XYZ file of C-alpha atoms in Angstrom:
245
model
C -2.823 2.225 29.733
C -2.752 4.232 26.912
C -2.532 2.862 23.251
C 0.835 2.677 21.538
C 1.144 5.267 19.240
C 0.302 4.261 15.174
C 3.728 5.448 13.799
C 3.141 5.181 9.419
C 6.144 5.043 7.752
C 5.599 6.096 4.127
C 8.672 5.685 1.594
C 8.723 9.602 0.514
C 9.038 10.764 -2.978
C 10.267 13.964 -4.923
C 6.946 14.566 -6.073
C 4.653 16.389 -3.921
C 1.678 14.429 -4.681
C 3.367 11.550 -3.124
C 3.196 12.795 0.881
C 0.015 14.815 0.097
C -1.656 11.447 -0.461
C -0.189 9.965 2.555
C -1.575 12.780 4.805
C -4.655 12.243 3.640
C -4.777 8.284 4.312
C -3.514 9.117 7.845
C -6.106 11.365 8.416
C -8.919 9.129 7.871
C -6.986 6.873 9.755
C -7.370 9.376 12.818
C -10.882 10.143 11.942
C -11.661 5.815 11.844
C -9.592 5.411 15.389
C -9.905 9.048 17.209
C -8.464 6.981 20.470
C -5.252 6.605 18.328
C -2.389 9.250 17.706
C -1.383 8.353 14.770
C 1.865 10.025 13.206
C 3.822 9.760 9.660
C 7.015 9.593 9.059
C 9.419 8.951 5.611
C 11.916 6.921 4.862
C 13.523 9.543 1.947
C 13.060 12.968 0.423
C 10.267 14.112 2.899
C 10.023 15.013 6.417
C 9.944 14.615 8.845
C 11.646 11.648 8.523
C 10.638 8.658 10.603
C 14.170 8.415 12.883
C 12.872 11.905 13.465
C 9.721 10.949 14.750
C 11.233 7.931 17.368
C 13.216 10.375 18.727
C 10.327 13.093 19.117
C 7.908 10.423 20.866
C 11.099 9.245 22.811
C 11.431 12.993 24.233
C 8.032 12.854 24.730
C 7.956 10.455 27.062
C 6.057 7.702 24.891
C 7.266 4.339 24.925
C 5.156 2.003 22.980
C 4.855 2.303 19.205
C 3.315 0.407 16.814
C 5.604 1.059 13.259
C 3.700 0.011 10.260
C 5.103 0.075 6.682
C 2.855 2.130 4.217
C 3.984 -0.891 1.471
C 1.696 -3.210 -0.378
C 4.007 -5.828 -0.139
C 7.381 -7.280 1.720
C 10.146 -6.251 -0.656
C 13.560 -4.389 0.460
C 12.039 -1.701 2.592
C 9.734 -3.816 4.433
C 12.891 -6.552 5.064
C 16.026 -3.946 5.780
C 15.014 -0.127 5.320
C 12.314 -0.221 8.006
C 13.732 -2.414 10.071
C 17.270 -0.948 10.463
C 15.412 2.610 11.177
C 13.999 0.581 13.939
C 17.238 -0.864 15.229
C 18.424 2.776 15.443
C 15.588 4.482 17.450
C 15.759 5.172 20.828
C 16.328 2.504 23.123
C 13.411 3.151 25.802
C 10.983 2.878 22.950
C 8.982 -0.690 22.826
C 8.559 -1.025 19.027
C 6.206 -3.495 17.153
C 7.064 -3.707 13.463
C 3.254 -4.113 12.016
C 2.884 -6.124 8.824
C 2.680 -4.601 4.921
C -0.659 -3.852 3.836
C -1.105 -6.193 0.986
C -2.298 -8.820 0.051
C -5.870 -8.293 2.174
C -9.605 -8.253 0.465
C -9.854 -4.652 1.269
C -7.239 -3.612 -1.341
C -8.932 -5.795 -3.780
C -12.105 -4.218 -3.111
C -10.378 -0.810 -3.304
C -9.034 -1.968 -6.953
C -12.711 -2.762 -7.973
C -13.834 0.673 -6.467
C -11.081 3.101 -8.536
C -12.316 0.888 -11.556
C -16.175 1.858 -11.082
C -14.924 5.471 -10.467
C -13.117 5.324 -13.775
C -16.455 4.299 -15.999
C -16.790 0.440 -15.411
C -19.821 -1.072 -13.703
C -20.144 -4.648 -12.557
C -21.853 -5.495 -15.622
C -18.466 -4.757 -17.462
C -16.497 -7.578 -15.214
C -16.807 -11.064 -17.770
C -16.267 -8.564 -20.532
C -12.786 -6.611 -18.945
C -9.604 -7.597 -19.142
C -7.854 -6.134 -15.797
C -3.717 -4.956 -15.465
C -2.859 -4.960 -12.474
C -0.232 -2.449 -12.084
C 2.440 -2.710 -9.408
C 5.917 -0.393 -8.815
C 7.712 -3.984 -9.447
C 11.019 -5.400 -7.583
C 13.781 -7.520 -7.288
C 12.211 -9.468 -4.245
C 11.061 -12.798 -5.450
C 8.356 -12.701 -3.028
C 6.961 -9.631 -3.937
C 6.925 -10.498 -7.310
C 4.754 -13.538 -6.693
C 2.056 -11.824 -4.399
C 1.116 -9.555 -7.207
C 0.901 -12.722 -9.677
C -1.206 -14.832 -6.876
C -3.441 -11.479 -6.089
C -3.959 -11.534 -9.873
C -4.618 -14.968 -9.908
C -7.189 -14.694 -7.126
C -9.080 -11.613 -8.454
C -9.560 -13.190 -11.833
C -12.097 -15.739 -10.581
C -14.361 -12.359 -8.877
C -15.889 -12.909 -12.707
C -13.212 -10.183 -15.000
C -12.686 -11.429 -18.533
C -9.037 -11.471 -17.378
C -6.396 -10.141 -14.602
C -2.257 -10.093 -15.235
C -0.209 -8.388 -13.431
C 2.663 -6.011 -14.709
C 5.265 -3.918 -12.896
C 6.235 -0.130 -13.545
C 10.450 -1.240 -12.869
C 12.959 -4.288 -12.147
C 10.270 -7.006 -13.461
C 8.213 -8.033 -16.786
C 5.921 -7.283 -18.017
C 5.340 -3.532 -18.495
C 1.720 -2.165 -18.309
C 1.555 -1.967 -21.999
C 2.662 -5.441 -22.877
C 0.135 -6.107 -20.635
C -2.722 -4.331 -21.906
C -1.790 -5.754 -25.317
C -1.967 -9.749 -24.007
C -5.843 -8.780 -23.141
C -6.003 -7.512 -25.961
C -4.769 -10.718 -28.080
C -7.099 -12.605 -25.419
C -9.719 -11.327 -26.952
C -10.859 -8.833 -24.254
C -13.840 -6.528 -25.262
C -12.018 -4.054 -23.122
C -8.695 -2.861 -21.096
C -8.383 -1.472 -17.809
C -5.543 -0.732 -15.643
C -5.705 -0.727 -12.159
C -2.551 0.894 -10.466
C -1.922 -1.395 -7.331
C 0.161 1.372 -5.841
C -0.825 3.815 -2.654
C 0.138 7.621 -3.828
C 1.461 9.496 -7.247
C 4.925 9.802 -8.286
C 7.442 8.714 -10.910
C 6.399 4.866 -10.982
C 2.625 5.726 -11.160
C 3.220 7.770 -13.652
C 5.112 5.365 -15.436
C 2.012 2.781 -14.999
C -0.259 5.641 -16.657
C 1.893 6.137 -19.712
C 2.132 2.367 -20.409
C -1.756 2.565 -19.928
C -2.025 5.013 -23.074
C -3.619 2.037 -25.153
C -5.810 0.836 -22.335
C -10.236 1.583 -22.445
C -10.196 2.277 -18.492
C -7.279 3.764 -16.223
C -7.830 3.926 -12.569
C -6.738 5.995 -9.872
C -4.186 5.415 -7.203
C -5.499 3.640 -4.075
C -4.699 6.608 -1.914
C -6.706 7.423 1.074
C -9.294 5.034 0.030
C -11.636 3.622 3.552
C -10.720 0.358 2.640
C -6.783 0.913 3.084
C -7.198 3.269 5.943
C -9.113 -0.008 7.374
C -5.993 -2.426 6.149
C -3.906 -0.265 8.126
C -6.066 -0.579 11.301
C -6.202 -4.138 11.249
C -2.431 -4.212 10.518
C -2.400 -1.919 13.976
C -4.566 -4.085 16.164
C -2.931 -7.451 14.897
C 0.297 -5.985 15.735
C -0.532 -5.153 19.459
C -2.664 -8.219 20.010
C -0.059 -10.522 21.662
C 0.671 -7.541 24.125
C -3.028 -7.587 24.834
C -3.200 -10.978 24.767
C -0.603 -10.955 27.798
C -2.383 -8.592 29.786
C -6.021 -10.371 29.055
C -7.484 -7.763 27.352
């Protein structure tokens, strides 16, 4: 029996960058799980679009489907966008919504990683003071998975870790940056805890103007192309579970 496809929904953005980035993740994904077909599709502004895609694999002849959110955390897209996609696609499709990415020790490890590619070393951690830098929402529960992931990355031995948001929460990046600062921090970094460039991102990196250290985006980084794996497999595991695989 073959494996359902890996179906990565990605939210789409104006800015090119944006599904670049996501094409790359997915192909690592492909090259870490060659047995996989993995395909991408967007919620907004790129295509194809991911109701697009459902219907494709539907005339295809596929009919299991893994659909896993491209999202760090379970805000709005992950609770209604995705889901009502889903609702719409074709009916002889078996479809297994897959969980967000975040939080996992893999994306915390990726932080630490764009950090060392920006200049730190480990011998900078008790000396850093860390911002980590999220798009922000509404969604309560969001909101407190950044603040416990901060929470939780301060004891790996950083001077200090808050979070800040890019939009619809406080506080901003540079607010941020300038709280480490008052703390007494020998230096600033900011680590963007989003996936690919666009307007938010860029937002993080202008409120990062004051900061010693700004990291890259996450991107195609192994360790989120592995998130997204184990998001895959734990997704399909009860249906393996039932046949006693």
């Amino acid at each position: 029996m073959p494996a359902p496809v890996l179906l990565v929904i990605a939210h789409g953005s104006r800015d090119p960058r944006h599904a670049a980035t996501v094409h790359a993740l997915v192909r690592r994904v492909r090259a870490l799980r060659p047995g996989v077909r993995v395909e991408t599709g967007f919620l907004d502004f790129n295509i194809p679009s991911a109701q697009g895609v459902l219907e494709s694999l539907d005339a295809q002849g596929v009919r299991d489907v893994v659909a896993l959110p491209l999202l760090l955390t379970r805000a709005f897209h992950a609770k209604a966008d995705i889901p009502a996609v889903l609702r719409d696609a074709p009916a002889r499709l078996r479809i297994r919504q897959a969980e967000v990415l975040g939080p996992s020790p893999l994306l915390t490890s990726a932080l630490e990683q764009r950090l060392y590619e920006a200049g730190l070393s480990p011998a900078d951690k008790s000396s850093t003071g860390v911002v980590l830098a999220s798009a922000g929402s509404t969604d309560p529960e969001a909101i407190a998975v950044i603040a416990d992931i901060a929470r939780e990355w301060r004891h790996t031995g950083w001077c200090a870790v808050r979070p800040a948001f890019a939009s619809a929460s406080l506080p901003r990046t540079e607010d941020a940056v300038r709280e480490l600062r008052a703390l007494g921090c020998a230096r600033v970094a900011v680590a963007p805890y989003v996936l690919a460039p666009g307007f938010l991102p860029d937002r993080i990196a202008r409120g990062a103007a004051e900061a010693d250290v700004l990291a890259d985006v996450l991107g195609p980084a192994p360790e989120v192309a592995r998130v997204l794996l184990e998001r895959y497999d734990e997704a399909r595991r009860p249906a393996l579970t039932a046949l006693g695989a």
